[in-house]
CSV table of C-alpha atoms and ligand atoms in Angstrom, one decimal:
chain,number,residue,atom,x,y,z
J,1,MET,CA,36.1,-15.7,-6.6
J,2,SER,CA,35.0,-16.3,-3.0
J,3,GLY,CA,35.0,-19.7,-1.5
J,4,TYR,CA,31.2,-19.4,-0.9
J,5,ASP,CA,28.6,-21.1,-3.0
J,6,TYR,CA,27.1,-17.7,-3.9
J,7,ASP,CA,28.3,-14.1,-3.5
J,8,LEU,CA,24.8,-13.1,-2.5
J,9,PHE,CA,21.9,-15.2,-1.2
J,10,VAL,CA,18.6,-13.3,-1.1
J,11,ILE,CA,15.7,-14.6,1.0
J,12,GLY,CA,12.4,-13.4,-0.5
J,13,ALA,CA,11.6,-12.7,-4.1
J,14,GLY,CA,9.3,-9.7,-3.6
J,15,SER,CA,9.9,-6.3,-5.2
J,16,GLY,CA,12.9,-5.5,-3.1
J,17,GLY,CA,14.5,-8.9,-3.3
J,18,VAL,CA,14.1,-9.3,-7.0
J,19,ARG,CA,15.6,-5.8,-7.6
J,20,ALA,CA,18.6,-6.5,-5.4
J,21,SER,CA,19.2,-9.9,-7.0
J,22,ARG,CA,19.2,-8.7,-10.6
J,23,ILE,CA,21.2,-5.6,-9.9
J,24,ALA,CA,23.8,-7.6,-7.9
J,25,ALA,CA,24.0,-10.2,-10.7
J,26,GLY,CA,24.4,-7.3,-13.2
J,27,HIS,CA,27.5,-6.3,-11.2
J,28,GLY,CA,28.9,-9.8,-11.7
J,29,ALA,CA,27.8,-11.4,-8.4
J,30,ARG,CA,26.8,-15.0,-8.3
J,31,VAL,CA,23.3,-14.7,-6.9
J,32,ALA,CA,20.5,-17.0,-5.7
J,33,VAL,CA,17.1,-16.0,-4.4
J,34,ALA,CA,14.8,-18.2,-2.4
J,35,GLU,CA,11.0,-17.8,-2.4
J,36,GLU,CA,8.6,-20.0,-0.4
J,37,PHE,CA,5.4,-18.8,-2.0
J,38,ARG,CA,5.3,-17.0,-5.4
J,39,VAL,CA,7.9,-14.8,-7.2
J,40,GLY,CA,6.7,-11.2,-7.1
J,41,GLY,CA,5.9,-10.9,-3.4
J,42,THR,CA,3.1,-9.0,-1.7
J,43,CYS,CA,2.9,-6.1,-4.3
J,44,VAL,CA,2.5,-8.3,-7.3
J,45,ILE,CA,0.8,-11.3,-5.9
J,46,ARG,CA,-1.6,-10.0,-3.2
J,47,GLY,CA,-1.1,-6.3,-2.8
J,48,CYS,CA,-0.7,-3.2,-5.0
J,49,VAL,CA,-1.2,-4.8,-8.4
J,50,PRO,CA,-4.3,-6.9,-7.9
J,51,LYS,CA,-5.8,-4.2,-5.6
J,52,LYS,CA,-5.3,-1.6,-8.3
J,53,LEU,CA,-7.0,-3.8,-10.9
J,54,LEU,CA,-10.0,-4.2,-8.5
J,55,VAL,CA,-10.0,-0.4,-8.1
J,56,TYR,CA,-10.3,-0.1,-11.9
J,57,GLY,CA,-13.0,-2.7,-11.9
J,58,ALA,CA,-14.9,-0.8,-9.1
J,59,HIS,CA,-14.7,2.5,-11.0
J,60,PHE,CA,-17.0,1.1,-13.7
J,61,ALA,CA,-19.9,1.3,-11.3
J,62,GLU,CA,-19.8,5.1,-11.3
J,63,ASP,CA,-18.7,5.4,-14.8
J,64,LEU,CA,-21.6,3.3,-16.1
J,65,ASN,CA,-24.0,5.4,-14.0
J,66,ASP,CA,-22.5,8.7,-15.2
J,67,ALA,CA,-22.5,7.5,-18.9
J,68,ALA,CA,-26.2,8.4,-19.3
J,69,MET,CA,-25.6,12.1,-18.8
J,70,PHE,CA,-22.9,11.9,-21.5
J,71,GLY,CA,-25.4,10.4,-23.9
J,72,TRP,CA,-24.5,6.8,-23.6
J,73,ASP,CA,-27.3,4.3,-23.1
J,74,VAL,CA,-25.7,1.4,-21.2
J,75,PRO,CA,-28.5,-1.1,-20.6
J,76,VAL,CA,-26.5,-3.9,-18.8
J,77,LYS,CA,-25.0,-3.0,-15.5
J,78,ARG,CA,-24.6,-6.4,-13.8
J,79,PHE,CA,-21.3,-7.0,-12.1
J,80,ASP,CA,-19.8,-10.5,-12.0
J,81,TRP,CA,-17.2,-10.8,-9.3
J,82,ASN,CA,-16.0,-14.2,-10.5
J,83,VAL,CA,-15.1,-12.7,-13.9
J,84,LEU,CA,-13.1,-9.9,-12.5
J,85,ARG,CA,-11.4,-12.0,-9.8
J,86,ASP,CA,-10.3,-14.7,-12.3
J,87,ASN,CA,-9.0,-12.1,-14.8
J,88,VAL,CA,-7.1,-10.4,-12.0
J,89,LEU,CA,-5.6,-13.7,-10.8
J,90,ALA,CA,-4.6,-14.6,-14.4
J,91,GLU,CA,-2.9,-11.2,-14.8
J,92,VAL,CA,-1.0,-11.8,-11.5
J,93,THR,CA,0.1,-15.2,-12.8
J,94,ARG,CA,1.3,-13.6,-16.0
J,95,LEU,CA,3.3,-11.0,-14.0
J,96,GLU,CA,4.8,-13.7,-11.7
J,97,GLY,CA,6.1,-15.4,-14.9
J,98,LEU,CA,7.6,-12.2,-16.1
J,99,TYR,CA,9.4,-11.7,-12.7
J,100,GLY,CA,10.7,-15.2,-12.9
J,101,GLN,CA,11.9,-14.6,-16.4
J,102,THR,CA,13.7,-11.4,-15.4
J,103,LEU,CA,15.6,-13.3,-12.7
J,104,ALA,CA,16.6,-16.0,-15.2
J,105,ASN,CA,17.6,-13.5,-17.8
J,106,ASN,CA,19.9,-11.9,-15.3
J,107,LYS,CA,21.4,-15.2,-14.4
J,108,VAL,CA,19.9,-15.3,-10.9
J,109,GLU,CA,19.2,-18.8,-9.6
J,110,THR,CA,15.7,-19.0,-8.2
J,111,ILE,CA,15.1,-21.6,-5.5
J,112,LEU,CA,11.4,-22.1,-4.8
J,113,GLU,CA,11.6,-23.2,-1.2
J,114,ARG,CA,11.8,-21.7,2.2
J,115,ALA,CA,15.2,-20.5,3.4
J,116,THR,CA,16.4,-19.7,6.9
J,117,ILE,CA,19.6,-18.4,8.3
J,118,ALA,CA,21.9,-21.0,9.7
J,119,GLY,CA,24.9,-18.7,10.4
J,120,PRO,CA,26.5,-15.4,9.3
J,121,ASN,CA,27.2,-17.0,5.9
J,122,LEU,CA,25.0,-20.0,5.8
J,123,VAL,CA,21.4,-20.5,4.6
J,124,ARG,CA,19.4,-23.7,5.2
J,125,LEU,CA,16.8,-24.6,2.6
J,126,ALA,CA,13.6,-26.5,3.4
J,127,SER,CA,14.8,-29.4,1.4
J,128,GLY,CA,17.6,-29.9,3.9
J,129,ARG,CA,20.4,-28.5,1.8
J,130,THR,CA,22.7,-25.9,3.3
J,131,VAL,CA,24.5,-23.3,1.1
J,132,SER,CA,27.0,-20.6,1.8
J,133,ALA,CA,27.1,-17.0,0.7
J,134,GLY,CA,29.4,-14.1,1.1
J,135,LYS,CA,26.4,-11.9,1.9
J,136,ILE,CA,22.9,-12.7,2.8
J,137,LEU,CA,20.0,-10.3,2.2
J,138,ILE,CA,16.7,-10.7,4.1
J,139,ALA,CA,13.8,-9.3,2.0
J,140,THR,CA,11.0,-11.4,3.5
J,141,GLY,CA,8.5,-8.5,3.7
J,142,ALA,CA,5.5,-8.4,6.1
J,143,ARG,CA,2.2,-10.0,6.6
J,144,PRO,CA,-1.2,-8.9,7.9
J,145,PHE,CA,-1.4,-8.7,11.7
J,146,LEU,CA,-4.4,-10.4,13.3
J,147,PRO,CA,-5.3,-9.4,16.8
J,148,GLU,CA,-6.4,-12.0,19.4
J,149,VAL,CA,-10.2,-12.1,19.1
J,150,GLU,CA,-12.4,-15.1,19.8
J,151,GLY,CA,-13.4,-16.6,16.4
J,152,ILE,CA,-10.7,-14.6,14.5
J,153,GLU,CA,-10.4,-17.7,12.2
J,154,HIS,CA,-13.6,-16.6,10.5
J,155,ALA,CA,-11.9,-13.3,9.5
J,156,ILE,CA,-10.0,-12.8,6.2
J,157,THR,CA,-7.1,-10.5,5.5
J,158,SER,CA,-5.8,-8.8,2.4
J,159,ASN,CA,-4.1,-12.1,1.5
J,160,GLU,CA,-7.5,-13.9,1.1
J,161,VAL,CA,-9.6,-11.1,-0.2
J,162,PHE,CA,-8.6,-11.5,-3.8
J,163,LEU,CA,-9.7,-15.1,-3.7
J,164,LEU,CA,-13.2,-14.8,-2.3
J,165,GLU,CA,-15.6,-17.4,-3.8
J,166,THR,CA,-18.5,-15.0,-3.9
J,167,LEU,CA,-19.0,-11.3,-3.4
J,168,PRO,CA,-20.2,-10.7,0.1
J,169,LYS,CA,-23.5,-8.9,0.4
J,170,ARG,CA,-22.4,-7.4,3.7
J,171,ILE,CA,-18.8,-6.9,4.6
J,172,VAL,CA,-17.3,-5.6,7.8
J,173,ILE,CA,-13.9,-4.1,7.3
J,174,VAL,CA,-11.7,-3.6,10.4
J,175,GLY,CA,-9.1,-0.8,10.5
J,176,GLY,CA,-8.9,2.8,9.3
J,177,GLY,CA,-5.7,2.7,7.3
J,178,TYR,CA,-4.8,2.2,3.7
J,179,ILE,CA,-6.2,-1.3,3.1
J,180,ALA,CA,-9.4,-0.7,5.0
J,181,ASN,CA,-10.3,2.5,3.1
J,182,GLU,CA,-9.3,1.0,-0.3
J,183,PHE,CA,-11.4,-2.1,0.1
J,184,ALA,CA,-14.3,-0.1,1.6
J,185,GLY,CA,-14.4,1.8,-1.7
J,186,ILE,CA,-13.9,-1.3,-3.8
J,187,PHE,CA,-16.7,-3.4,-2.1
J,188,HIS,CA,-19.0,-0.5,-1.9
J,189,GLN,CA,-18.7,0.1,-5.7
J,190,PHE,CA,-19.3,-3.6,-6.3
J,191,GLY,CA,-22.6,-3.3,-4.4
J,192,SER,CA,-21.7,-4.8,-1.1
J,193,HIS,CA,-22.9,-3.1,2.1
J,194,VAL,CA,-19.7,-2.0,3.8
J,195,THR,CA,-19.3,-1.2,7.5
J,196,LEU,CA,-15.8,0.1,8.5
J,197,VAL,CA,-14.9,-0.4,12.2
J,198,ASN,CA,-11.9,1.3,13.7
J,199,ARG,CA,-10.6,1.3,17.3
J,200,SER,CA,-10.1,5.1,17.3
J,201,ASP,CA,-12.2,8.0,16.1
J,202,THR,CA,-10.1,8.7,13.0
J,203,ILE,CA,-9.1,7.2,9.6
J,204,LEU,CA,-5.8,7.4,7.8
J,205,ARG,CA,-3.7,8.7,10.7
J,206,GLY,CA,-0.8,10.6,9.3
J,207,TYR,CA,-2.6,12.1,6.3
J,208,ASP,CA,-3.6,15.7,6.2
J,209,GLN,CA,-6.7,16.3,8.3
J,210,ALA,CA,-8.7,18.0,5.6
J,211,MET,CA,-8.2,15.1,3.2
J,212,ARG,CA,-9.2,12.6,5.8
J,213,ASP,CA,-12.3,14.6,6.7
J,214,ARG,CA,-13.2,14.9,3.0
J,215,LEU,CA,-12.9,11.1,2.3
J,216,LEU,CA,-14.9,10.4,5.4
J,217,GLN,CA,-17.7,12.8,4.3
J,218,ILE,CA,-17.8,11.4,0.8
J,219,SER,CA,-17.7,7.8,2.0
J,220,ILE,CA,-20.6,8.4,4.4
J,221,ALA,CA,-22.6,10.2,1.7
J,222,LYS,CA,-22.1,7.1,-0.6
J,223,GLY,CA,-23.5,4.9,2.1
J,224,ILE,CA,-20.5,3.3,3.8
J,225,ASP,CA,-21.2,2.9,7.5
J,226,PHE,CA,-18.5,3.8,10.0
J,227,LYS,CA,-18.2,2.6,13.6
J,228,PHE,CA,-15.5,4.4,15.6
J,229,ASN,CA,-14.0,3.7,19.0
J,230,ALA,CA,-15.2,0.1,18.5
J,231,SER,CA,-13.6,-3.2,19.0
J,232,PHE,CA,-14.4,-6.9,18.7
J,233,ARG,CA,-15.3,-9.3,21.5
J,234,SER,CA,-16.0,-12.3,19.3
J,235,ILE,CA,-16.9,-13.5,15.9
J,236,GLU,CA,-19.3,-16.5,15.5
J,237,GLU,CA,-20.5,-18.2,12.4
J,238,THR,CA,-24.2,-19.0,12.5
J,239,GLU,CA,-25.9,-21.9,10.8
J,240,ASP,CA,-26.7,-20.0,7.6
J,241,GLY,CA,-23.1,-18.9,7.3
J,242,THR,CA,-23.7,-15.4,8.6
J,243,LEU,CA,-21.0,-14.0,10.8
J,244,HIS,CA,-22.2,-12.6,14.1
J,245,MET,CA,-19.8,-10.1,15.6
J,246,THR,CA,-20.1,-9.2,19.3
J,247,MET,CA,-18.8,-5.7,19.7
J,248,GLN,CA,-17.6,-3.3,22.3
J,249,GLY,CA,-18.3,0.4,21.6
J,250,CYS,CA,-21.1,-0.2,19.1
J,251,ASP,CA,-24.0,-2.4,18.4
J,252,ASP,CA,-23.3,-6.0,17.4
J,253,LEU,CA,-22.8,-6.5,13.7
J,254,ALA,CA,-23.7,-9.2,11.1
J,255,GLY,CA,-22.0,-9.8,7.8
J,256,ASP,CA,-21.0,-12.3,5.2
J,257,ALA,CA,-17.3,-11.5,5.5
J,258,VAL,CA,-15.1,-9.7,7.9
J,259,LEU,CA,-11.8,-8.3,6.6
J,260,PHE,CA,-9.1,-7.3,9.1
J,261,ALA,CA,-6.7,-4.6,7.9
J,262,VAL,CA,-5.1,-3.4,11.1
J,263,GLY,CA,-1.5,-3.2,10.0
J,264,ARG,CA,1.3,-5.5,9.0
J,265,LYS,CA,4.0,-7.4,10.8
J,266,PRO,CA,7.5,-8.1,9.6
J,267,ASN,CA,8.1,-11.7,8.5
J,268,ILE,CA,10.7,-12.8,10.9
J,269,ASP,CA,9.3,-16.0,12.5
J,270,ASN,CA,11.6,-19.0,12.5
J,271,LEU,CA,14.1,-17.3,10.2
J,272,GLY,CA,17.0,-18.2,12.4
J,273,LEU,CA,17.7,-14.5,13.3
J,274,GLU,CA,18.2,-15.1,17.0
J,275,GLN,CA,20.8,-17.9,16.6
J,276,ALA,CA,22.6,-15.9,13.9
J,277,GLY,CA,22.7,-12.8,16.3
J,278,VAL,CA,20.5,-10.5,14.1
J,279,ASP,CA,19.0,-7.8,16.3
J,280,VAL,CA,15.3,-7.3,16.1
J,281,GLY,CA,13.3,-4.2,17.3
J,282,GLU,CA,10.2,-3.9,19.4
J,283,ARG,CA,7.8,-4.1,16.4
J,284,GLY,CA,9.5,-7.2,15.1
J,285,GLU,CA,11.5,-5.2,12.6
J,286,ILE,CA,15.0,-6.2,11.6
J,287,LYS,CA,17.3,-3.4,12.8
J,288,VAL,CA,19.6,-2.1,10.0
J,289,ASP,CA,21.9,0.9,9.6
J,290,LYS,CA,21.7,3.3,6.7
J,291,ALA,CA,23.5,0.9,4.5
J,292,ASN,CA,20.9,-1.8,5.3
J,293,ARG,CA,23.4,-3.8,7.3
J,294,THR,CA,22.1,-5.8,10.3
J,295,SER,CA,23.9,-6.4,13.6
J,296,VAL,CA,25.7,-9.2,11.7
J,297,PRO,CA,28.1,-7.6,9.2
J,298,SER,CA,27.5,-10.2,6.4
J,299,ILE,CA,23.7,-10.1,6.8
J,300,PHE,CA,21.6,-7.2,5.3
J,301,ALA,CA,17.8,-6.5,5.2
J,302,ILE,CA,15.6,-4.3,3.1
J,303,GLY,CA,11.9,-3.6,2.6
J,304,ASP,CA,8.9,-4.2,4.9
J,305,VAL,CA,10.8,-6.6,7.1
J,306,THR,CA,12.8,-3.5,8.3
J,307,ASP,CA,9.5,-1.5,8.8
J,308,ARG,CA,10.9,1.8,7.7
J,309,ILE,CA,8.4,3.0,5.0
J,310,GLN,CA,6.2,0.1,4.0
J,311,LEU,CA,6.0,1.0,0.3
J,312,THR,CA,7.0,-1.0,-2.7
J,313,PRO,CA,9.1,1.8,-4.4
J,314,VAL,CA,11.0,2.3,-1.2
J,315,ALA,CA,11.9,-1.4,-0.9
J,316,ILE,CA,13.0,-1.3,-4.6
J,317,ARG,CA,15.2,1.7,-3.9
J,318,GLU,CA,16.7,0.0,-0.9
J,319,GLY,CA,17.3,-3.2,-2.8
J,320,HIS,CA,18.9,-1.3,-5.7
J,321,ALA,CA,21.1,0.8,-3.4
J,322,PHE,CA,22.2,-2.3,-1.4
J,323,ALA,CA,23.3,-4.1,-4.6
J,324,ASP,CA,25.1,-1.1,-6.0
J,325,ALA,CA,26.9,-0.5,-2.8
J,326,GLN,CA,27.9,-4.1,-2.1
J,327,PHE,CA,28.7,-5.2,-5.6
J,328,GLY,CA,29.2,-2.0,-7.6
J,329,ASN,CA,30.5,1.4,-6.7
J,330,GLY,CA,27.1,3.0,-5.8
J,331,ALA,CA,25.9,4.8,-2.7
J,332,ALA,CA,24.4,2.7,0.0
J,333,GLU,CA,22.0,5.2,1.4
J,334,ILE,CA,18.8,6.3,-0.1
J,335,ASP,CA,16.9,9.6,0.4
J,336,TYR,CA,13.7,9.0,2.4
J,337,GLY,CA,12.6,12.7,2.0
J,338,CYS,CA,9.5,13.6,0.1
J,339,VAL,CA,8.2,10.1,-0.6
J,340,PRO,CA,4.9,10.5,-2.3
J,341,HIS,CA,2.1,8.2,-1.2
J,342,ALA,CA,-1.5,7.5,-2.1
J,343,VAL,CA,-4.6,5.8,-0.9
J,344,PHE,CA,-6.6,4.3,-3.7
J,345,SER,CA,-9.9,5.0,-2.1
J,346,HIS,CA,-13.0,6.2,-3.9
J,347,PRO,CA,-12.0,9.0,-4.6
J,348,PRO,CA,-8.2,8.5,-4.1
J,349,ILE,CA,-6.0,10.6,-1.8
J,350,ALA,CA,-2.4,11.5,-2.8
J,351,SER,CA,0.2,13.3,-0.7
J,352,VAL,CA,3.8,14.4,-0.6
J,353,GLY,CA,5.8,16.3,2.0
J,354,LEU,CA,4.5,17.7,5.2
J,355,THR,CA,0.9,17.9,6.4
J,356,GLU,CA,-0.4,21.3,7.5
J,357,SER,CA,0.0,20.4,11.2
J,358,ASP,CA,3.5,18.9,10.7
J,359,ALA,CA,4.6,21.9,8.8
J,360,ARG,CA,3.2,24.2,11.5
J,361,ASN,CA,5.2,22.3,14.1
J,362,ARG,CA,8.3,22.4,12.0
J,363,PHE,CA,8.3,25.9,10.7
J,364,GLY,CA,6.1,27.9,13.0
J,365,THR,CA,4.6,30.2,10.3
J,366,ILE,CA,3.2,28.6,7.3
J,367,LYS,CA,0.7,29.5,4.6
J,368,THR,CA,-1.8,27.1,3.1
J,369,TYR,CA,-3.7,27.4,-0.1
J,370,THR,CA,-6.7,25.3,-0.9
J,371,SER,CA,-8.9,24.6,-3.9
J,372,ASP,CA,-12.2,23.0,-3.2
J,373,PHE,CA,-13.9,22.2,-6.5
J,374,ARG,CA,-16.2,19.9,-8.3
J,375,ALA,CA,-14.4,18.1,-11.2
J,376,MET,CA,-16.0,19.1,-14.6
J,377,LYS,CA,-16.9,15.5,-15.3
J,378,ASN,CA,-18.7,15.2,-12.0
J,379,VAL,CA,-20.7,18.4,-12.7
J,380,LEU,CA,-22.1,17.1,-16.0
J,381,ALA,CA,-22.7,13.7,-14.5
J,382,GLY,CA,-24.7,15.3,-11.6
J,383,ARG,CA,-22.2,13.7,-9.1
J,384,ASN,CA,-22.1,15.9,-6.1
J,385,GLU,CA,-18.5,15.0,-5.1
J,386,ARG,CA,-16.0,17.7,-4.5
J,387,SER,CA,-12.2,17.5,-4.8
J,388,LEU,CA,-9.9,19.2,-2.4
J,389,TYR,CA,-6.3,20.2,-3.1
J,390,LYS,CA,-4.0,21.9,-0.6
J,391,LEU,CA,-0.5,23.4,-0.8
J,392,VAL,CA,1.5,23.9,2.4
J,393,VAL,CA,4.1,26.6,2.1
J,394,ASP,CA,6.8,27.6,4.5
J,395,GLU,CA,6.2,31.3,4.9
J,396,ALA,CA,9.8,32.3,5.5
J,397,THR,CA,11.2,30.8,2.3
J,398,ASP,CA,8.1,30.5,0.1
J,399,ARG,CA,8.9,26.8,-0.4
J,400,VAL,CA,6.1,24.4,-1.1
J,401,VAL,CA,6.7,21.8,1.6
J,402,GLY,CA,3.6,19.7,1.1
J,403,ILE,CA,0.9,18.9,-1.4
J,404,HIS,CA,-2.3,17.0,-0.5
J,405,MET,CA,-5.0,16.1,-2.8
J,406,ILE,CA,-8.3,14.1,-2.9
J,407,GLY,CA,-10.2,13.7,-6.1
J,408,PRO,CA,-10.2,11.8,-9.4
J,409,ASP,CA,-6.8,10.7,-10.6
J,410,ALA,CA,-5.1,12.5,-7.6
J,411,PRO,CA,-2.2,9.9,-7.5
J,412,GLU,CA,-1.6,10.3,-11.2
J,413,ILE,CA,-1.4,14.1,-10.9
J,414,LEU,CA,0.7,14.1,-7.7
J,415,GLN,CA,3.5,12.0,-9.0
J,416,ALA,CA,4.6,15.0,-11.3
J,417,ALA,CA,3.9,17.6,-8.6
J,418,ALA,CA,6.1,15.6,-6.2
J,419,ILE,CA,9.1,16.5,-8.3
J,420,ALA,CA,8.5,20.2,-7.6
J,421,VAL,CA,8.3,19.6,-3.8
J,422,LYS,CA,11.4,17.3,-3.9
J,423,ALA,CA,13.2,20.0,-5.9
J,424,GLY,CA,12.3,22.6,-3.3
J,425,LEU,CA,10.4,24.8,-5.6
J,426,LYS,CA,8.6,27.9,-4.3
J,427,LYS,CA,5.0,28.9,-4.4
J,428,ALA,CA,6.1,31.7,-6.8
J,429,ASP,CA,7.3,28.9,-9.2
J,430,PHE,CA,3.9,27.3,-9.1
J,431,ASP,CA,2.3,30.8,-9.7
J,432,ALA,CA,4.6,31.4,-12.7
J,433,THR,CA,3.5,28.2,-14.4
J,434,VAL,CA,0.7,28.7,-16.9
J,435,ALA,CA,-2.3,26.5,-16.3
J,436,LEU,CA,-3.1,23.6,-18.6
J,437,HIS,CA,-6.8,24.1,-19.3
J,438,PRO,CA,-9.2,22.4,-18.8
J,439,THR,CA,-7.8,20.0,-16.3
J,440,MET,CA,-8.1,19.2,-12.6
J,441,ALA,CA,-4.3,19.5,-12.2
J,442,GLU,CA,-4.4,23.2,-13.2
J,443,GLU,CA,-5.7,23.9,-9.8
J,444,LEU,CA,-2.2,23.3,-8.5
J,445,VAL,CA,-1.0,26.5,-10.2
J,446,LEU,CA,-4.1,28.6,-9.7
J,447,MET,CA,-4.3,28.7,-5.9
J,448,ARG,CA,-3.9,32.3,-4.7
K,501,NDP,P1,-2.3,0.9,8.4
K,501,NDP,O1,-1.1,1.0,9.2
K,501,NDP,O2,-2.5,1.8,7.2
K,501,NDP,O3,-3.6,1.2,9.3
K,501,NDP,C1,-3.8,0.3,10.4
K,501,NDP,C2,-5.2,0.6,11.0
K,501,NDP,O4,-5.5,-0.4,11.9
K,501,NDP,C3,-5.2,2.0,11.7
K,501,NDP,O5,-6.5,2.5,11.4
K,501,NDP,C4,-5.1,1.6,13.2
K,501,NDP,O6,-5.9,2.4,14.0
K,501,NDP,C5,-5.7,0.2,13.2
K,501,NDP,N1,-5.1,-0.7,14.2
K,501,NDP,C6,-3.8,-0.8,14.4
K,501,NDP,N2,-3.5,-1.8,15.3
K,501,NDP,C7,-4.7,-2.2,15.7
K,501,NDP,C8,-5.2,-3.2,16.6
K,501,NDP,N3,-4.3,-3.9,17.4
K,501,NDP,N4,-6.5,-3.4,16.8
K,501,NDP,C9,-7.4,-2.7,16.0
K,501,NDP,N5,-7.0,-1.8,15.1
K,501,NDP,C10,-5.7,-1.5,15.0
K,501,NDP,O7,-2.5,-0.6,8.0
K,501,NDP,P2,-3.0,-1.4,6.7
K,501,NDP,O8,-3.1,-2.8,7.2
K,501,NDP,O9,-4.2,-0.7,6.1
K,501,NDP,O10,-1.8,-1.3,5.7
K,501,NDP,C11,-0.5,-1.8,6.1
K,501,NDP,C12,0.6,-1.0,5.4
K,501,NDP,O11,0.6,-1.4,4.0
K,501,NDP,C13,0.4,0.5,5.3
K,501,NDP,O12,0.8,1.2,6.4
K,501,NDP,C14,1.1,0.9,4.0
K,501,NDP,O13,2.4,1.1,4.3
K,501,NDP,C15,1.0,-0.4,3.2
K,501,NDP,N6,0.0,-0.2,2.1
K,501,NDP,C16,0.1,0.8,1.2
K,501,NDP,C17,-0.8,1.0,0.3
K,501,NDP,C18,-0.7,2.1,-0.7
K,501,NDP,O14,0.4,2.6,-0.8
K,501,NDP,N7,-1.7,2.6,-1.4
K,501,NDP,C19,-2.0,0.1,0.1
K,501,NDP,C20,-2.1,-0.9,1.1
K,501,NDP,C21,-1.1,-1.0,2.1
K,501,NDP,P3,-5.6,3.9,14.5
K,501,NDP,O15,-4.7,4.5,13.5
K,501,NDP,O16,-6.9,4.5,14.6
K,501,NDP,O17,-5.0,3.7,15.8
């Protein structure tokens, strides 16, 4: 037994922190985790989970419309935001309880207060108590970044969007990334008029160009307005509650809500990093080595606060590997290759491996195969929305090095296909696989 109060003190009970805590405790470590807000972190409380539930809710708009062509007479089509919001928030609270239970079941002490670093082995709690730990893990995540714009206090972020009192009739969404495109789809389906504003002339930088173009084309056809190369001068609230936005690069805008989704910043403010000697990078990220160790040997960091890949499953892997390496006999490093990712837009995009342009830069000669089709369900429904799948193949080895998809259920389909890319399978292996008919996924093995 060490002379410390705990073997491990984790700051932040999000996905990564919870995983690290329970795995370390499973290895016999005495573990405490501090959380200043709610157990579960961004993903569970105000990120992936409630967002996905809103995406499901939003889908009903199309499904109810399409139902008529499938013989269903659905007379009532009124959407009640308050019902969905409250049900989603209740589900979040249920999950929060389950996360807390998991920690307790694994004998992790949960301390519901803010914790900061007071030294290489010392943590100060908001209540004034100081505790010692053999190792400290920082898993404080990230938060939405808000640029300096006059009247920015009238804007909301993804933190507040789940709590809106009423559904905005007109919403302006700022940014062209994950959150902006996901909420553009959600609010559009709920019946809001959506204007998406981005500083550049592109959306979803980093995704395959063809998928981005297709999402943009479908979104415009649905009625979402896009303003590119535009930025904000000021936001003012008028007497009737309307927000007036003075713009540069496009006409001024009016809306009932403005949602900023222009990236996220690591949560490092007033954590005591400087005094403890923990090095921080230019983007505010905590610098760590491959074993998640910071510049102070007893202090580690995982997840979004390290700004490597800002995805929940990555933070979970990092937390698990950290705990296995420090308290068990496991490997400290994780494999960041071929991490699949998805944008839950309408329709969703899913991707794994290299984009066509990245592959071309890496390998020189590549081959691409595409399937541009209308899903069977869309055809009968009279929905003129086409899906696009693309395989990127290294010509020299025949290996499939990237798969990119936009269309219904693309993320569900891609998860299985990502195994093939990760395993280094060849195009010939895809060709040799018999199609599962009739599905959308069969397109993956039918591209010639
Ligand atoms: P993203 O990093 O995805 O996109 C940021 C957008 O904001 C870009 O379009 C960028 O423009 C623009 N932007 C960046 N800085 C500024 C600025 N100073 N002023 C104006 N515009 C700016 O950010 P999100 O907030 O959408 O999401 C944050 C992260 O959360 C994602 O990167 C992702 O890792 C994670 N996430 C993942 C989800 C998923 O897996 N489905 C869902 C939601 C979030 P441009 O590129 O044109 O320069």
